[in-house]
PDB file of C-alpha atoms in Angstrom:
ATOM      1  CA  MET A   1     -11.956  -6.037  -0.638  1.00 67.00           C
ATOM      2  CA  ALA A   2      -8.488  -7.539  -0.478  1.00 83.00           C
ATOM      3  CA  LYS A   3      -7.441  -9.369   2.658  1.00 92.00           C
ATOM      4  CA  VAL A   4      -5.133  -7.470   5.022  1.00 95.00           C
ATOM      5  CA  ILE A   5      -3.526  -9.243   7.979  1.00 96.00           C
ATOM      6  CA  GLU A   6      -2.752  -7.652  11.339  1.00 97.00           C
ATOM      7  CA  GLY A   7       0.834  -7.825  12.578  1.00 97.00           C
ATOM      8  CA  LEU A   8       2.519  -7.471   9.179  1.00 98.00           C
ATOM      9  CA  TYR A   9       4.277  -4.419   7.774  1.00 98.00           C
ATOM     10  CA  TYR A  10       3.165  -3.079   4.374  1.00 98.00           C
ATOM     11  CA  SER A  11       4.822  -0.962   1.687  1.00 98.00           C
ATOM     12  CA  GLU A  12       3.177   1.424  -0.780  1.00 97.00           C
ATOM     13  CA  SER A  13       4.321  -0.881  -3.603  1.00 97.00           C
ATOM     14  CA  HIS A  14       2.203  -3.697  -2.065  1.00 98.00           C
ATOM     15  CA  GLU A  15       4.879  -5.895  -0.503  1.00 98.00           C
ATOM     16  CA  TYR A  16       4.547  -7.136   3.049  1.00 98.00           C
ATOM     17  CA  VAL A  17       7.065  -8.120   5.713  1.00 98.00           C
ATOM     18  CA  LYS A  18       6.314 -10.705   8.375  1.00 98.00           C
ATOM     19  CA  VAL A  19       8.917 -10.339  11.120  1.00 98.00           C
ATOM     20  CA  GLU A  20      10.138 -13.304  13.146  1.00 97.00           C
ATOM     21  CA  GLY A  21      13.071 -12.398  15.371  1.00 97.00           C
ATOM     22  CA  GLU A  22      15.881 -10.977  13.238  1.00 97.00           C
ATOM     23  CA  TYR A  23      14.304 -12.288  10.034  1.00 98.00           C
ATOM     24  CA  GLY A  24      11.703 -10.890   7.680  1.00 98.00           C
ATOM     25  CA  TYR A  25       9.570 -12.880   5.257  1.00 98.00           C
ATOM     26  CA  ILE A  26       8.769 -10.730   2.216  1.00 98.00           C
ATOM     27  CA  GLY A  27       5.952 -11.345  -0.232  1.00 98.00           C
ATOM     28  CA  ILE A  28       3.275  -9.503  -2.158  1.00 98.00           C
ATOM     29  CA  THR A  29      -0.070  -8.615  -0.649  1.00 98.00           C
ATOM     30  CA  ASP A  30      -3.461 -10.031  -1.483  1.00 97.00           C
ATOM     31  CA  TYR A  31      -4.278  -6.671  -3.094  1.00 97.00           C
ATOM     32  CA  ALA A  32      -1.228  -7.028  -5.388  1.00 97.00           C
ATOM     33  CA  GLN A  33      -1.916 -10.613  -6.438  1.00 97.00           C
ATOM     34  CA  ASN A  34      -5.534  -9.630  -7.129  1.00 95.00           C
ATOM     35  CA  ALA A  35      -4.436  -6.720  -9.336  1.00 95.00           C
ATOM     36  CA  LEU A  36      -1.897  -8.883 -11.197  1.00 96.00           C
ATOM     37  CA  GLY A  37      -4.207 -11.793 -11.937  1.00 96.00           C
ATOM     38  CA  ASN A  38      -2.866 -15.305 -12.537  1.00 97.00           C
ATOM     39  CA  VAL A  39       0.804 -15.371 -11.514  1.00 98.00           C
ATOM     40  CA  VAL A  40       2.882 -17.422 -13.961  1.00 98.00           C
ATOM     41  CA  TYR A  41       6.459 -16.672 -12.881  1.00 98.00           C
ATOM     42  CA  VAL A  42       8.355 -15.274  -9.893  1.00 98.00           C
ATOM     43  CA  ASP A  43      11.871 -13.919 -10.433  1.00 97.00           C
ATOM     44  CA  MET A  44      13.759 -14.163  -7.129  1.00 98.00           C
ATOM     45  CA  PRO A  45      17.245 -13.132  -6.025  1.00 98.00           C
ATOM     46  CA  ASP A  46      19.868 -15.668  -4.981  1.00 98.00           C
ATOM     47  CA  VAL A  47      20.606 -16.692  -1.415  1.00 98.00           C
ATOM     48  CA  ASP A  48      23.298 -14.395   0.056  1.00 98.00           C
ATOM     49  CA  ASP A  49      22.250 -11.476  -2.189  1.00 98.00           C
ATOM     50  CA  GLU A  50      21.973  -8.175  -0.350  1.00 98.00           C
ATOM     51  CA  ILE A  51      18.752  -6.249  -0.885  1.00 98.00           C
ATOM     52  CA  GLU A  52      18.225  -2.590  -0.081  1.00 98.00           C
ATOM     53  CA  ALA A  53      15.037  -0.938   1.127  1.00 98.00           C
ATOM     54  CA  GLY A  54      13.348   0.670  -1.877  1.00 97.00           C
ATOM     55  CA  GLY A  55      15.460  -1.272  -4.364  1.00 98.00           C
ATOM     56  CA  GLU A  56      14.270  -3.975  -6.748  1.00 98.00           C
ATOM     57  CA  PHE A  57      14.848  -7.588  -5.776  1.00 98.00           C
ATOM     58  CA  GLY A  58      12.907  -9.460  -8.441  1.00 98.00           C
ATOM     59  CA  ALA A  59       9.637  -9.494 -10.343  1.00 98.00           C
ATOM     60  CA  VAL A  60       6.288 -11.218 -10.475  1.00 98.00           C
ATOM     61  CA  GLU A  61       4.830 -11.990 -13.892  1.00 97.00           C
ATOM     62  CA  SER A  62       1.190 -12.704 -14.557  1.00 96.00           C
ATOM     63  CA  VAL A  63      -0.844 -13.331 -17.675  1.00 93.00           C
ATOM     64  CA  LYS A  64      -1.717  -9.607 -17.593  1.00 90.00           C
ATOM     65  CA  ALA A  65       1.515  -7.861 -16.582  1.00 90.00           C
ATOM     66  CA  ALA A  66       4.921  -8.014 -14.993  1.00 93.00           C
ATOM     67  CA  SER A  67       5.563  -6.129 -11.792  1.00 96.00           C
ATOM     68  CA  ASP A  68       8.878  -5.354 -10.132  1.00 97.00           C
ATOM     69  CA  LEU A  69       9.328  -6.413  -6.536  1.00 98.00           C
ATOM     70  CA  ASN A  70      10.606  -3.605  -4.331  1.00 98.00           C
ATOM     71  CA  ALA A  71      12.309  -4.404  -1.048  1.00 98.00           C
ATOM     72  CA  PRO A  72      10.431  -2.947   1.928  1.00 98.00           C
ATOM     73  CA  VAL A  73      13.540  -3.480   4.108  1.00 98.00           C
ATOM     74  CA  SER A  74      17.270  -4.026   3.699  1.00 98.00           C
ATOM     75  CA  GLY A  75      18.986  -7.286   4.457  1.00 98.00           C
ATOM     76  CA  LYS A  76      20.702 -10.436   3.280  1.00 98.00           C
ATOM     77  CA  VAL A  77      18.634 -13.096   1.504  1.00 98.00           C
ATOM     78  CA  VAL A  78      18.883 -16.279   3.585  1.00 98.00           C
ATOM     79  CA  GLU A  79      16.200 -18.291   1.796  1.00 98.00           C
ATOM     80  CA  VAL A  80      13.995 -18.162  -1.306  1.00 98.00           C
ATOM     81  CA  ASN A  81      10.648 -19.912  -1.542  1.00 98.00           C
ATOM     82  CA  GLY A  82      11.566 -22.721  -3.933  1.00 97.00           C
ATOM     83  CA  LYS A  83       7.941 -23.875  -4.188  1.00 98.00           C
ATOM     84  CA  LEU A  84       7.209 -20.765  -6.271  1.00 98.00           C
ATOM     85  CA  GLU A  85       9.621 -21.872  -9.012  1.00 96.00           C
ATOM     86  CA  ASP A  86       7.323 -24.740 -10.007  1.00 96.00           C
ATOM     87  CA  THR A  87       4.001 -23.415  -8.718  1.00 98.00           C
ATOM     88  CA  PRO A  88       4.000 -19.598  -8.827  1.00 98.00           C
ATOM     89  CA  GLU A  89       0.180 -19.649  -8.669  1.00 97.00           C
ATOM     90  CA  LEU A  90       0.496 -20.388  -4.926  1.00 98.00           C
ATOM     91  CA  ILE A  91       0.702 -16.601  -4.572  1.00 98.00           C
ATOM     92  CA  ASN A  92      -2.813 -16.307  -6.015  1.00 97.00           C
ATOM     93  CA  GLN A  93      -4.117 -19.013  -3.697  1.00 97.00           C
ATOM     94  CA  ASP A  94      -2.656 -17.491  -0.515  1.00 97.00           C
ATOM     95  CA  ALA A  95      -0.466 -14.411  -0.879  1.00 97.00           C
ATOM     96  CA  TYR A  96       0.334 -14.248   2.836  1.00 97.00           C
ATOM     97  CA  GLY A  97       1.014 -17.969   3.217  1.00 97.00           C
ATOM     98  CA  ASN A  98       3.494 -17.965   0.330  1.00 98.00           C
ATOM     99  CA  TRP A  99       6.304 -15.527   1.002  1.00 98.00           C
ATOM    100  CA  ILE A 100       8.899 -14.935  -1.727  1.00 98.00           C
ATOM    101  CA  ILE A 101      12.139 -14.399   0.190  1.00 98.00           C
ATOM    102  CA  LYS A 102      13.406 -14.592   3.767  1.00 98.00           C
ATOM    103  CA  VAL A 103      15.962 -11.961   4.751  1.00 98.00           C
ATOM    104  CA  GLU A 104      18.163 -11.325   7.727  1.00 98.00           C
ATOM    105  CA  LEU A 105      17.098  -7.791   8.644  1.00 98.00           C
ATOM    106  CA  ALA A 106      19.924  -5.251   8.369  1.00 98.00           C
ATOM    107  CA  ASP A 107      18.130  -2.466  10.251  1.00 97.00           C
ATOM    108  CA  ALA A 108      14.902  -3.158  12.141  1.00 96.00           C
ATOM    109  CA  SER A 109      14.197   0.580  12.408  1.00 97.00           C
ATOM    110  CA  GLU A 110      13.317   0.543   8.676  1.00 98.00           C
ATOM    111  CA  LEU A 111      10.075  -1.189   9.681  1.00 98.00           C
ATOM    112  CA  GLU A 112       8.912   2.093  11.237  1.00 97.00           C
ATOM    113  CA  SER A 113       8.558   3.648   7.772  1.00 97.00           C
ATOM    114  CA  LEU A 114       6.134   0.917   6.652  1.00 98.00           C
ATOM    115  CA  MET A 115       2.350   0.831   7.185  1.00 98.00           C
ATOM    116  CA  ASP A 116       0.459  -1.295   9.658  1.00 98.00           C
ATOM    117  CA  ALA A 117      -2.654  -3.207   8.576  1.00 98.00           C
ATOM    118  CA  LYS A 118      -5.057  -0.314   9.258  1.00 97.00           C
ATOM    119  CA  ALA A 119      -2.957   2.247   7.371  1.00 98.00           C
ATOM    120  CA  TYR A 120      -2.465  -0.163   4.454  1.00 98.00           C
ATOM    121  CA  GLU A 121      -6.192  -0.827   4.237  1.00 96.00           C
ATOM    122  CA  GLU A 122      -6.843   2.925   4.065  1.00 96.00           C
ATOM    123  CA  PHE A 123      -4.085   3.285   1.458  1.00 97.00           C
ATOM    124  CA  CYS A 124      -5.702   0.602  -0.736  1.00 96.00           C
ATOM    125  CA  ASN A 125      -9.114   2.238  -0.445  1.00 93.00           C
ATOM    126  CA  LYS A 126      -7.886   5.588  -1.817  1.00 89.00           C
TER     127      LYS A 126
END
């Protein structure tokens, strides 16, 4: 069973958002990294890019497949996780400890359309 953490928001495309004030840290879930296998590359947007909820903002490539990253919320990219450029496998080691981008949230009410930990766990078990 994949690890699910309380207090995060989850999308059906297996991204999570960790909210701190007006910022959201976006990454892929443990379930997603498990399904992908060994991550070999993370394609990230640039700082100051605008992302839109439901839109693509990058991709994660593994030895098995490539998977688009879909934004769970809208906002402006204020930081990318530079560590992933050289060591993308950090996502496999700790998906929740290694976020992909940090965004300034455009509309906090978008979080209401995402799943909490319990709902996400049920979603993954279907």
